[in-house]
Short mmCIF file of C-alpha atoms and ligand atoms in Angstrom, two decimals:
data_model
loop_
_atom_site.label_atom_id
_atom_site.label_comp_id
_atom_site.label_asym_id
_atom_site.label_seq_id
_atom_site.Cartn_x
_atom_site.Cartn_y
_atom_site.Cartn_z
CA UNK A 32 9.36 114.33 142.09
CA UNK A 33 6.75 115.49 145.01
CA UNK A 34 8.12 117.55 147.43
CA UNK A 35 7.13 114.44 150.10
CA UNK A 36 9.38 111.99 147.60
CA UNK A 37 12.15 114.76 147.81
CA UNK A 38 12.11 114.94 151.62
CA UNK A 39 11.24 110.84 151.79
CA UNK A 40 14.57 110.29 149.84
CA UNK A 41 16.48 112.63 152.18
CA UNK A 42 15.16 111.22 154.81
CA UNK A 43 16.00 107.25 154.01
CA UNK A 44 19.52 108.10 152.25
CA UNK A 45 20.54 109.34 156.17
CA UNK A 46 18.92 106.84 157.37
CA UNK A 47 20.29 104.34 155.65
CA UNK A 48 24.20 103.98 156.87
CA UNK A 49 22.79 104.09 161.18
CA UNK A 50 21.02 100.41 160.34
CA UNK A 51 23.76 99.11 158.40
CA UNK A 52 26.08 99.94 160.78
CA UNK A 53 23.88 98.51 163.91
CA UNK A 54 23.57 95.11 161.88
CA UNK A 55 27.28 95.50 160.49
CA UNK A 56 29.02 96.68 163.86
CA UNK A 57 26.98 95.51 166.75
CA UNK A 58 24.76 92.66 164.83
CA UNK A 59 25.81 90.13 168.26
CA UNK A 60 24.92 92.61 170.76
CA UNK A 61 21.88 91.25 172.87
CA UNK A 62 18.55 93.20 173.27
CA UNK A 63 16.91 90.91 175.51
CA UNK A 64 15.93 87.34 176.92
CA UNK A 65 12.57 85.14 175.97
CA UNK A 66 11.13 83.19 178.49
CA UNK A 67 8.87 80.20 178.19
CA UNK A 68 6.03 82.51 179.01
CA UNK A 69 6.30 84.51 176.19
CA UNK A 70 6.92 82.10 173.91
CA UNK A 71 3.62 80.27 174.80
CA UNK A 72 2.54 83.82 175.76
CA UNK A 73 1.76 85.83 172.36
CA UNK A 74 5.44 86.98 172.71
CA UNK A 75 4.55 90.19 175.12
CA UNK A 76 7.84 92.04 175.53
CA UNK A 77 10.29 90.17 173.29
CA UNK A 78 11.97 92.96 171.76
CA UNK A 79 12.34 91.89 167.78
CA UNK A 80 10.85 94.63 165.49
CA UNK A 81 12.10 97.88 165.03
CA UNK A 82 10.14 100.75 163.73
CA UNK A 83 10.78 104.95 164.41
CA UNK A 84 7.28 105.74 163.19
CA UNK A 85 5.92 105.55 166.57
CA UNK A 86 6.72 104.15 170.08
CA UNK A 87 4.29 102.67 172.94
CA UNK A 88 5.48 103.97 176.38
CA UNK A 89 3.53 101.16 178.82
CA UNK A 90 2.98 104.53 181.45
CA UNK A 91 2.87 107.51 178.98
CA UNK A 92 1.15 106.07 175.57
CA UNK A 93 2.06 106.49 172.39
CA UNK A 94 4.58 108.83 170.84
CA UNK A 95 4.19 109.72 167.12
CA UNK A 96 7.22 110.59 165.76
CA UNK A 97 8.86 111.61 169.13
CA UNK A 98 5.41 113.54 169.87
CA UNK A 99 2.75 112.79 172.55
CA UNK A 100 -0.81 112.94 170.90
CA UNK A 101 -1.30 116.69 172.74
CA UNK A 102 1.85 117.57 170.99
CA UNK A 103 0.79 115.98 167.75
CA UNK A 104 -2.41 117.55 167.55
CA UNK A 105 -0.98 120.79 168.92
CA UNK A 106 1.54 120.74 166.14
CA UNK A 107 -0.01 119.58 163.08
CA UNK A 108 -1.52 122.25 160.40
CA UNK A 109 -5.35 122.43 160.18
CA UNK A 110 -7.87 123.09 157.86
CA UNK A 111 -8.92 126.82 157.79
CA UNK A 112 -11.31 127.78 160.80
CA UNK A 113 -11.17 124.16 161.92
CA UNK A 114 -9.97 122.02 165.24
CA UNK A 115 -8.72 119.03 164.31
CA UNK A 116 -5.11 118.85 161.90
CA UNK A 117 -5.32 117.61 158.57
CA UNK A 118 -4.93 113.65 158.06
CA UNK A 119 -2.80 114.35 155.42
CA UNK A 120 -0.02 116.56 157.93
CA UNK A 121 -0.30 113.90 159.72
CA UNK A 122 0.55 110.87 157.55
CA UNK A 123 3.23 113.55 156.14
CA UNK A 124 4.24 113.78 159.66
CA UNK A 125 4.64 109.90 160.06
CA UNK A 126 6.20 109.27 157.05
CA UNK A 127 8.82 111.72 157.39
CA UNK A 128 9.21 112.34 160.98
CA UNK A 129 8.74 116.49 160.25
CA UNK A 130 5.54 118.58 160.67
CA UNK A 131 4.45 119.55 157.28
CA UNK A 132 5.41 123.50 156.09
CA UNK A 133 2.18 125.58 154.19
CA UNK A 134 3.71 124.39 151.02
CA UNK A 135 4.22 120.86 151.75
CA UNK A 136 0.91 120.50 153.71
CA UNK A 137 -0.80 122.27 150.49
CA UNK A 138 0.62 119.77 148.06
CA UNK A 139 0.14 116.77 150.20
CA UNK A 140 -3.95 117.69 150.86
CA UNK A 141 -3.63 118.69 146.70
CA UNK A 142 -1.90 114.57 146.07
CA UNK A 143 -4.47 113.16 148.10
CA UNK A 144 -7.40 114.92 146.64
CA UNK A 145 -5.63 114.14 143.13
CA UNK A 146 -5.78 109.77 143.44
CA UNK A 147 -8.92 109.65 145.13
CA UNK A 148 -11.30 108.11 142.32
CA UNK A 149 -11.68 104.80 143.41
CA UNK A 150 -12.21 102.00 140.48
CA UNK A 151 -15.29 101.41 139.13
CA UNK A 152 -14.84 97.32 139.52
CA UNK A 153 -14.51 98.16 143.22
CA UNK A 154 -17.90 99.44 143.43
CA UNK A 155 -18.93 96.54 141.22
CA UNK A 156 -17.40 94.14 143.39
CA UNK A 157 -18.76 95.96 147.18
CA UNK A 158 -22.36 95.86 145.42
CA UNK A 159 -22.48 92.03 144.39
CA UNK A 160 -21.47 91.65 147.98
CA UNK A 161 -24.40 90.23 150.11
CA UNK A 162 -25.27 92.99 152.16
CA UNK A 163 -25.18 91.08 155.72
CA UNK A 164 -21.47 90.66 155.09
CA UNK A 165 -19.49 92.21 157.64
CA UNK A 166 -18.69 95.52 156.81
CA UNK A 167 -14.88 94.46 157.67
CA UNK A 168 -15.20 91.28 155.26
CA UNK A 169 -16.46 94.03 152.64
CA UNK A 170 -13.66 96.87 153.32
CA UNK A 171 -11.06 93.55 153.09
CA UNK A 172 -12.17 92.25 149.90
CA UNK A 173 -11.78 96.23 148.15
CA UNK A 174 -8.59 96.73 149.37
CA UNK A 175 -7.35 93.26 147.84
CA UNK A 176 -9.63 93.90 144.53
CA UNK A 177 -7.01 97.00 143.80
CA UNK A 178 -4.13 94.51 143.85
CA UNK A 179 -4.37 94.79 140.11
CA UNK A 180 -2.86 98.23 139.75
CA UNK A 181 -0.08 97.87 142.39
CA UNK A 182 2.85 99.78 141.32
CA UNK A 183 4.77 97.83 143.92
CA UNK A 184 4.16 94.57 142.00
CA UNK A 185 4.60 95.99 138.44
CA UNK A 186 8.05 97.22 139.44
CA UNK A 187 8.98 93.48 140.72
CA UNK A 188 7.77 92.04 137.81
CA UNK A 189 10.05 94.29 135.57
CA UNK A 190 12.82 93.65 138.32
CA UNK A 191 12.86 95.87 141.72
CA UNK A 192 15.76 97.55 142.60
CA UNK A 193 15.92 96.68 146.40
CA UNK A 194 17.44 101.17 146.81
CA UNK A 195 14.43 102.07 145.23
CA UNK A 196 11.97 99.66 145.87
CA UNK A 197 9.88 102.08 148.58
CA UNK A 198 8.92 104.60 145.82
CA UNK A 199 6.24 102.01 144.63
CA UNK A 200 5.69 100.97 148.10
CA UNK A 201 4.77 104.87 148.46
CA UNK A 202 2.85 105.19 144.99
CA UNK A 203 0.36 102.04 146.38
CA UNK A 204 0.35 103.50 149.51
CA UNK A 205 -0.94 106.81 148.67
CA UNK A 206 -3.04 105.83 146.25
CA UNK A 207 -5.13 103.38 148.97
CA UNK A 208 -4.45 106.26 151.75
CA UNK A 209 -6.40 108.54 149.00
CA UNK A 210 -9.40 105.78 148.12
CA UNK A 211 -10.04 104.21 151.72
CA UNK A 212 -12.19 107.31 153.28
CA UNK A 213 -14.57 106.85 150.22
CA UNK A 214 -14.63 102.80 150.48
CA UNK A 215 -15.30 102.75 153.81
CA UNK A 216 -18.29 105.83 153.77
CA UNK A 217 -19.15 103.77 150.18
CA UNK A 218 -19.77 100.46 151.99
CA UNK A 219 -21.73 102.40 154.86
CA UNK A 220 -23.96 103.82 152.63
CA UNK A 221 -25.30 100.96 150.70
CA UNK A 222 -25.08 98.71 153.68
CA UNK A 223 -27.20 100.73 156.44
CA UNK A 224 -28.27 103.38 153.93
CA UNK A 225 -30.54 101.79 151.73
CA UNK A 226 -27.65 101.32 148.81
CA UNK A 227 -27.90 105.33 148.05
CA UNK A 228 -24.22 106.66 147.56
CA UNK A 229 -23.29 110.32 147.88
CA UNK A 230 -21.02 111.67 145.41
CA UNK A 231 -17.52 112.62 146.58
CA UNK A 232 -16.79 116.66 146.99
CA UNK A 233 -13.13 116.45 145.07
CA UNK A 234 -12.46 119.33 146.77
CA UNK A 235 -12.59 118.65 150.47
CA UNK A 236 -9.75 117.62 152.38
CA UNK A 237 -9.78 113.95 153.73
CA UNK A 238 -11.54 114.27 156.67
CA UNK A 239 -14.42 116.59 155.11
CA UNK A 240 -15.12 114.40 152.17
CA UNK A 241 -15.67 111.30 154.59
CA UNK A 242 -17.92 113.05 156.73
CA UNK A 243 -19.76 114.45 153.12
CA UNK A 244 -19.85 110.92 151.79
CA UNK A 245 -21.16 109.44 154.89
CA UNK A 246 -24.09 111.97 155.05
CA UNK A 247 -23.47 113.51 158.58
CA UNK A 248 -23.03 117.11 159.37
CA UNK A 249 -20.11 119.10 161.22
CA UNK A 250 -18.52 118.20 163.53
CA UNK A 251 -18.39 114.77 162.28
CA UNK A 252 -15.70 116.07 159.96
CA UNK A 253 -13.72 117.69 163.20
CA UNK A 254 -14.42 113.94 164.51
CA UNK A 255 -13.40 111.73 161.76
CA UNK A 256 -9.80 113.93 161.46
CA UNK A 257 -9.24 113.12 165.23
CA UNK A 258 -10.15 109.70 164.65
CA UNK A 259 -8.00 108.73 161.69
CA UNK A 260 -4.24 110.36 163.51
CA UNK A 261 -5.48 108.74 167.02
CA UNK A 262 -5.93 105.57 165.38
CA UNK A 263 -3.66 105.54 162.93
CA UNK A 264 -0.26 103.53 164.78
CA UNK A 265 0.82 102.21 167.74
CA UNK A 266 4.20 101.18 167.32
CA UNK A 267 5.03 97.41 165.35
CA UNK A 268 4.17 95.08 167.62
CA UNK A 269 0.03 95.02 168.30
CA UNK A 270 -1.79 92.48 165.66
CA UNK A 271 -2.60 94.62 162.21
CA UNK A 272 0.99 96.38 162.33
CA UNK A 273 2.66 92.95 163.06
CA UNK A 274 0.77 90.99 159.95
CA UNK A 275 1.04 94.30 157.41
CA UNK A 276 4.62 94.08 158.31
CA UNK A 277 4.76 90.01 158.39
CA UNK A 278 3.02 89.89 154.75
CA UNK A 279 4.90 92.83 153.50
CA UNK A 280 8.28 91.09 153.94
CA UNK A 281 7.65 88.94 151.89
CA UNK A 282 7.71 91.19 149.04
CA UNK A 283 3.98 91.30 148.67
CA UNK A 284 2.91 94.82 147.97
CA UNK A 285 0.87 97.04 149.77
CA UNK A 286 -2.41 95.86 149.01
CA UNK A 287 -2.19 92.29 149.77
CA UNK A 288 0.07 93.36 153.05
CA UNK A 289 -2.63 95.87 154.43
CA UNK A 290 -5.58 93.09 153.74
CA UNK A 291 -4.00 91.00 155.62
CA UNK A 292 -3.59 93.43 158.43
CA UNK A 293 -6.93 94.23 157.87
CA UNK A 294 -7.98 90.81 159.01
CA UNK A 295 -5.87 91.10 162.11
CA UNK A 296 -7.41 94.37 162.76
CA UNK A 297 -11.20 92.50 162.70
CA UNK A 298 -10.73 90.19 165.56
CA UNK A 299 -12.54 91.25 169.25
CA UNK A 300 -9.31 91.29 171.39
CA UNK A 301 -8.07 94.16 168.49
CA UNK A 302 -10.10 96.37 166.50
CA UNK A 303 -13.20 94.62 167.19
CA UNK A 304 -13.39 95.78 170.35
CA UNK A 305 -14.63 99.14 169.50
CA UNK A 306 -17.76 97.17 168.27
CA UNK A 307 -18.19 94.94 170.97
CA UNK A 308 -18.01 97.77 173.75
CA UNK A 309 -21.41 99.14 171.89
CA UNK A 310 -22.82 96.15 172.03
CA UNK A 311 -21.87 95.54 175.66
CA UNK A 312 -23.23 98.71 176.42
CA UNK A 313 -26.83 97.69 174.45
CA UNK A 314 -26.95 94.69 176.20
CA UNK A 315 -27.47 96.31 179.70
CA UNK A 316 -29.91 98.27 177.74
CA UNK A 317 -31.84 95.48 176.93
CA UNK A 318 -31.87 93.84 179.92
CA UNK A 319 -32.78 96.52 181.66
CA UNK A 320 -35.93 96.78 179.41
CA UNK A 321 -34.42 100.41 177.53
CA UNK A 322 -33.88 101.87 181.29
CA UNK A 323 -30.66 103.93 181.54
CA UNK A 324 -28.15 102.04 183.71
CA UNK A 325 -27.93 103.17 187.69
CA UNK A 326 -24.60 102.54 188.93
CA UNK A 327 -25.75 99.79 190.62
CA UNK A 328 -26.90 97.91 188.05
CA UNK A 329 -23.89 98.51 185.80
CA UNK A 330 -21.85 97.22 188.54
CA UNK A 331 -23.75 94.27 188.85
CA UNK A 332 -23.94 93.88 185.40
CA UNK A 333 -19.67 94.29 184.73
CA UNK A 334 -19.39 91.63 187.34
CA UNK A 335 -21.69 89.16 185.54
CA UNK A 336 -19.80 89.71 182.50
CA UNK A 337 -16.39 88.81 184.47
CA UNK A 338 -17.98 86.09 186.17
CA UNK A 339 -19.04 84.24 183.23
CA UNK A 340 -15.65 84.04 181.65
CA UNK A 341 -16.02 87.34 179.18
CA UNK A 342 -13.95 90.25 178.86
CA UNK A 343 -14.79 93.81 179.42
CA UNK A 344 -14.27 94.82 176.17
CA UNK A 345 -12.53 98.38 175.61
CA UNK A 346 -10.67 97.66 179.02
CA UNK A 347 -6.76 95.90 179.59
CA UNK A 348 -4.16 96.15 177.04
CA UNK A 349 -1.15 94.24 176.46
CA UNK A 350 1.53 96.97 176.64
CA UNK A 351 -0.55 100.29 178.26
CA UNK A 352 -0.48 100.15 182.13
CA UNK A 353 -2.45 103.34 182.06
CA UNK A 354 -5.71 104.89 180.50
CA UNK A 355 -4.98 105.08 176.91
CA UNK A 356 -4.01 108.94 175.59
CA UNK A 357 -6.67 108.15 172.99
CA UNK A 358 -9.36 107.37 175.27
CA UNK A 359 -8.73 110.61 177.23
CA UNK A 360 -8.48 112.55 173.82
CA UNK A 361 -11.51 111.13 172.55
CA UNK A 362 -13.49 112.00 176.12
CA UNK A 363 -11.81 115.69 175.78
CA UNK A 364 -13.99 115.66 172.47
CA UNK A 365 -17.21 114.16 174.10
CA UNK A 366 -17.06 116.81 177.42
CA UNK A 367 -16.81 119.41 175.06
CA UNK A 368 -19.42 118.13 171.99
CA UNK A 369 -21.45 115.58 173.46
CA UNK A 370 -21.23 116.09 177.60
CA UNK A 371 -24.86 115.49 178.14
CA UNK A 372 -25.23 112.31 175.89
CA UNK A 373 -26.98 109.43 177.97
CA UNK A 374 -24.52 106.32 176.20
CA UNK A 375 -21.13 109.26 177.41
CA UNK A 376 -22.50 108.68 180.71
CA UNK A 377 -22.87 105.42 180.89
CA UNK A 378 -19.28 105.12 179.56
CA UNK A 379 -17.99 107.72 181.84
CA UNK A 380 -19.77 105.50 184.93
CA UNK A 381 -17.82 102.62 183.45
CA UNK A 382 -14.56 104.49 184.09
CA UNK A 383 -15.53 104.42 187.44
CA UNK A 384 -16.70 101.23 187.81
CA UNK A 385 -14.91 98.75 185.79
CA UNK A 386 -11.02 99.41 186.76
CA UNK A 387 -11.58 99.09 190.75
CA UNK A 388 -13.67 95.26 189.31
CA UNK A 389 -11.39 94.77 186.95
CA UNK A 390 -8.36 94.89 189.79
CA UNK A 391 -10.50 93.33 192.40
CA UNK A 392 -10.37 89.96 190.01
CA UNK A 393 -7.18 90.53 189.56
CA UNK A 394 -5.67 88.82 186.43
CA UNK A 395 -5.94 92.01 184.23
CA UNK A 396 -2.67 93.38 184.00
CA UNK A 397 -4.15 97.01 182.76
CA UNK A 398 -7.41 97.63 184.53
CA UNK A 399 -7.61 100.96 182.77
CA UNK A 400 -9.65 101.27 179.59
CA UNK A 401 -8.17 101.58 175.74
CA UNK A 402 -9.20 103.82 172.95
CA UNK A 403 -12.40 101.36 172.19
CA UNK A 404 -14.03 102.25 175.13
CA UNK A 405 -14.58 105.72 174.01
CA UNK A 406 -14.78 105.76 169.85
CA UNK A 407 -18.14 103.87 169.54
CA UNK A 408 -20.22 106.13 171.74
CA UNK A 409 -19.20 109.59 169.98
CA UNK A 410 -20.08 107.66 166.45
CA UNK A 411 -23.56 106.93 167.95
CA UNK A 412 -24.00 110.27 169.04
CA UNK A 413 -23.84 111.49 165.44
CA UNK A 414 -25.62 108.83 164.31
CA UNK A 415 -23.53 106.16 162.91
CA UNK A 416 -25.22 103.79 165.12
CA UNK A 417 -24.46 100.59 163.11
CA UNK A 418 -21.43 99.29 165.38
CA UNK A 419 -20.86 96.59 163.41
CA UNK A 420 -19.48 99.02 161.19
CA UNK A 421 -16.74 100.63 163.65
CA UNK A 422 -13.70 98.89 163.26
CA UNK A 423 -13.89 99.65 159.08
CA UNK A 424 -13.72 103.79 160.82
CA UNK A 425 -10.33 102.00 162.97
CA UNK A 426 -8.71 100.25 158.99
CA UNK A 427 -8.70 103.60 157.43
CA UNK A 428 -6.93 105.49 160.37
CA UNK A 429 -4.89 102.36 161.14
CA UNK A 430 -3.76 102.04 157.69
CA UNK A 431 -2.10 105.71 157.48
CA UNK A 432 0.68 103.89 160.31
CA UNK A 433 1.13 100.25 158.59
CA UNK A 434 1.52 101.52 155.46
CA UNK A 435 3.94 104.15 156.66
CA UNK A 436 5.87 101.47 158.16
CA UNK A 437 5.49 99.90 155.19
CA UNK A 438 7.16 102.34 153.16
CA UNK A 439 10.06 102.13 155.61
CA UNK A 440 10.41 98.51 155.83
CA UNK A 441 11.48 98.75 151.99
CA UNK A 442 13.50 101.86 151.81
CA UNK A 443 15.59 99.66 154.91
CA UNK A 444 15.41 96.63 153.39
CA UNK A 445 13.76 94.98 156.45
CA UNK A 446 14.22 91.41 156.10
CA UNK A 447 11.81 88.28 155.25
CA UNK A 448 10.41 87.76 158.63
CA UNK A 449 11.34 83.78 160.11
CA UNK A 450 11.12 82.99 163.96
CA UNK A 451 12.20 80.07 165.00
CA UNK A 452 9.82 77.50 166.93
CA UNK A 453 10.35 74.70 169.27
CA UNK A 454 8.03 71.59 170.07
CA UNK A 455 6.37 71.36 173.70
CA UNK A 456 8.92 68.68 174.49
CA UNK A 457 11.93 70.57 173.53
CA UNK A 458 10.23 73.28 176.04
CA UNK A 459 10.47 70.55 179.01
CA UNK A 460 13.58 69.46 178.44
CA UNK A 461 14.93 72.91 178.52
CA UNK A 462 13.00 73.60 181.91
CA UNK A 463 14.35 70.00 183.03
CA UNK A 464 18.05 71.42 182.76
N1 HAX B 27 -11.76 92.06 181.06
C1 HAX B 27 -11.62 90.88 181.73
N2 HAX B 27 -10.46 90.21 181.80
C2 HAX B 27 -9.40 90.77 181.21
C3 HAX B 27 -9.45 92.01 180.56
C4 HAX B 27 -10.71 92.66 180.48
N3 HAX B 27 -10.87 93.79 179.82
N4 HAX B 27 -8.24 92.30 180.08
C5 HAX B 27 -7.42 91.27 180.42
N5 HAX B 27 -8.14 90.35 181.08
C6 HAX B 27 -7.69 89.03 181.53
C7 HAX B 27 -7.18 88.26 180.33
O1 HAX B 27 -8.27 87.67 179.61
C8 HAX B 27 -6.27 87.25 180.96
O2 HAX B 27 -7.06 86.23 181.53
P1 HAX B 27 -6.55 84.69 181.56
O3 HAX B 27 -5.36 84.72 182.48
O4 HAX B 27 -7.73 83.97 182.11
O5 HAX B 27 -6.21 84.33 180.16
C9 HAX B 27 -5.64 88.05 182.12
O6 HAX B 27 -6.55 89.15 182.36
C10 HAX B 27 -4.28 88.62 181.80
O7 HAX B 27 -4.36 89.34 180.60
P2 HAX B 27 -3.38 90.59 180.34
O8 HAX B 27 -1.99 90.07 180.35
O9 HAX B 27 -3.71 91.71 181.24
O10 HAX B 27 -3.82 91.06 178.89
P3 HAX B 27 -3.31 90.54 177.49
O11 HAX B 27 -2.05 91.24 177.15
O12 HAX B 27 -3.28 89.05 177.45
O13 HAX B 27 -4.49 91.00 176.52
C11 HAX B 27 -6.15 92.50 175.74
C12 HAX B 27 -4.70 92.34 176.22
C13 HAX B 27 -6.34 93.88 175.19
C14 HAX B 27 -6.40 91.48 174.64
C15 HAX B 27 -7.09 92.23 176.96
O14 HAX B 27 -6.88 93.24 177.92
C16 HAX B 27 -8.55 92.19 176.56
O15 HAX B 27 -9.03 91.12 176.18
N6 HAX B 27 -9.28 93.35 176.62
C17 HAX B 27 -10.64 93.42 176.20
C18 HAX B 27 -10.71 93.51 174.68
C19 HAX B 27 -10.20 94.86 174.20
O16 HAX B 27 -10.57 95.90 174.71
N7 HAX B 27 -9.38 94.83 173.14
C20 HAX B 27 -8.85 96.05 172.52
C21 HAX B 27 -7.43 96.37 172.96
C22 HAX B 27 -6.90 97.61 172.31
C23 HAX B 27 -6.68 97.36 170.87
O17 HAX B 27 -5.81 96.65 170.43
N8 HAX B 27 -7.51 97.90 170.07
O18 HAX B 27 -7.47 97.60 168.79
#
């Protein structure tokens, strides 16, 4: 047994007894009300998941594992003579809720390194692809290729022990945690790259060997660690945690569970925004003829935007009242890497510009921006300027928190998920009362 499975079992056998008791002991206690609104409403507020892998304050941002993202990153072990903490520590750190010792964070990078060879038939599959899929539709299809070697599904096939049922939950998820860095750089190289592939250095940690595989030199590496642990979870409730979790309780391992999330993850009000804030940008660009914006004309050209019905993408969020943590992480990055990049300024104007617009039209309950509105500049600094490809960068650090959550979900036996609906009439007669 790993020393993670050792300190995963410790962790869920103590676990275990405080939810059986809340469901046992206080199963009728009420957390909360749900009003018409939020039934119609995309259920914003009603308090019905429970997860302790990470918690979204509205005014503070995100807490992993009790931490704030300074403390996180303060905490975390890093790679010899480098910034930014190993991915691994941190999806140690979020699976077990402790910062990894030398000898645990040495055998986790050592595990990962270990079940990184991704299957030939993947390959196979990503290069039959035609190459104006969507790089999202291409990382998708992978993940849901690998279904075949679940360990999850073998188990239920020979009949799952519900007690034990997260240590295949945690074999799958390791082994896509391990495989994803080299998909996604794999499907950006013979998309945008002109189908040549670089060869994986097996001995890098997980942040190195994506920044070797995609072809760009430090400190993309420094970069893509930050990325992955900013991105990686924010609490149950926003769209790819919800449907990992949602498909995952239905028994369906980790591979179908994390597609599906995947999907959820590739729409514009989620993940896609990251995208569509580059593209935003390019389109003042272009109307301006290639001219860098004034302040002026960016104003003008936010308020166009607003006026014809669009979003600001990168900007509002349904739970944050506040600029995100991981925008203002991801700007401490571009001040001290990137300060005199033209698209950085343009971006920082925006944080001037758009939140006094946004709360001048005032239905935006958050005028302040959200991690998007930062990632897709820095990747265009070092030259990943295909933005199309963006949110497959957000899946791989998204999918270190789902399938953490995943793990847990089983090892709690989190149940088959079921809300209850009600027809639009049986919504006016209760209003009628
Ligand atoms: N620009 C213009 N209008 C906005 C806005 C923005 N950035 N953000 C919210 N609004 C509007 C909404 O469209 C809504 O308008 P209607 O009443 O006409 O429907 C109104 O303000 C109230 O919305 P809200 O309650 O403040 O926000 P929601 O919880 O409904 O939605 C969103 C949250 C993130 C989807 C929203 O702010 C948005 O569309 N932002 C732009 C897209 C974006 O950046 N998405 C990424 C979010 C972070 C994330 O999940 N990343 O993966």
């Amino acid at each position: 047994m790993s020393l993670l499975q050792k300190k995963l079992a410790e962790k869920i056998e103590a676990h275990r007894p405080r939810t059986r008791k809340l469901v046992k002991e206080h199963g009728n206690t009420v957390l909360g009300e749900v009003t018409v609104a939020q039934a119609i409403g995309g259920m914003r507020g009603v308090k019905s998941l429970v997860t302790d892998i990470s918690y979204l304050d509205p005014m503070e941002g995100i807490r992993f594992r009790g931490m704030t993202i300074p403390e996180t990153l303060a905490a975390l072990p890093k790679p010899e003579g480098k910034e930014a903490p190993y991915v691994e520590g941190h999806i140690w750190l979020l699976l077990t809720g402790e910062i990894p010792n030398k000898e645990e964070i040495a055998e986790i990078v050592e595990e990962f390194k270990k079940r990184g060879q991704v299957p030939a038939y993947v390959y196979d599959q990503l290069r039959s692809m035609p190459r104006d899929s969507h790089p999202m539709v291409m990382f998708s299809t992978a993940i849901l290729a690998m279904q075949r070697d679940s360990k999850f599904t073998a188990a239920y096939n020979k009949g799952l022990n519900k007690m034990t049922a997260w240590e295949p939950m945690l074999e799958d998820s390791l082994d896509l945690l391990a495989r994803l860095p080299t998909i996604a750089a794999y499907i950006y190289r013979i998309k945008y790259q002109g189908d040549t592939t670089i060869v994986p250095d097996a001995d890098q940690d997980m942040g190195g060997k994506f920044a070797q595989m995609m072809g760009v030199d430090a400190p993309y590496d420094e970069l893509m660690r930050l990325y992955f642990i900013l991105h990686s979870d924010h609490e149950s409730g926003n769209a790819s945690a919800h449907t990992t979790h949602l498909v995952g309780s239905t028994l369906s391992d980790a591979f179908y569970s994390l597609t599906a999330g995947m999907c959820a993850l590739a729409g514009p009000l989620h993940g896609l925004a990251n995208q569509e804030v580059l593209r935003w940008i390019q389109g003042v660009y272009d109307k301006l003829g290639g001219k860098v914006p004034t302040k002026e004309e960016l104003t003008k050209f936010v308020w166009e935007t607003l006026d014809s019905g669009q979003v600001i993408p990168g900007y509002g969020h349904a739970v944050l009242r506040k600029t995100d943590p991981r925008y203002e992480e991801q700007r401490k990055f571009c001040l001290k890497h990137l300060p005199d990049d033209e698209i950085f300024q343009v971006v920082s104007m925006l944080y001037d510009i758009v939140p006094p617009a946004l709360e001048k039209q005032g239905k935006a309950k958050n005028p302040w921006p959200n991690v998007d509105a930062q990632s897709g500049v820095i990747q265009w600094h070092y030259g990943v300027t295909e933005y199309d490809f963006y949110t497959v960068l957000f899946g791989v650090g998204r999918a270190i928190g789902v399938l953490a959550n995943l793990v847990w979900d089983r090892a709690l036996g989190y149940a088959l998920e079921r809300p209850k609906s009600l027809t639009t009439e049986m919504l006016e007669n209760i209003v009628a009362k």
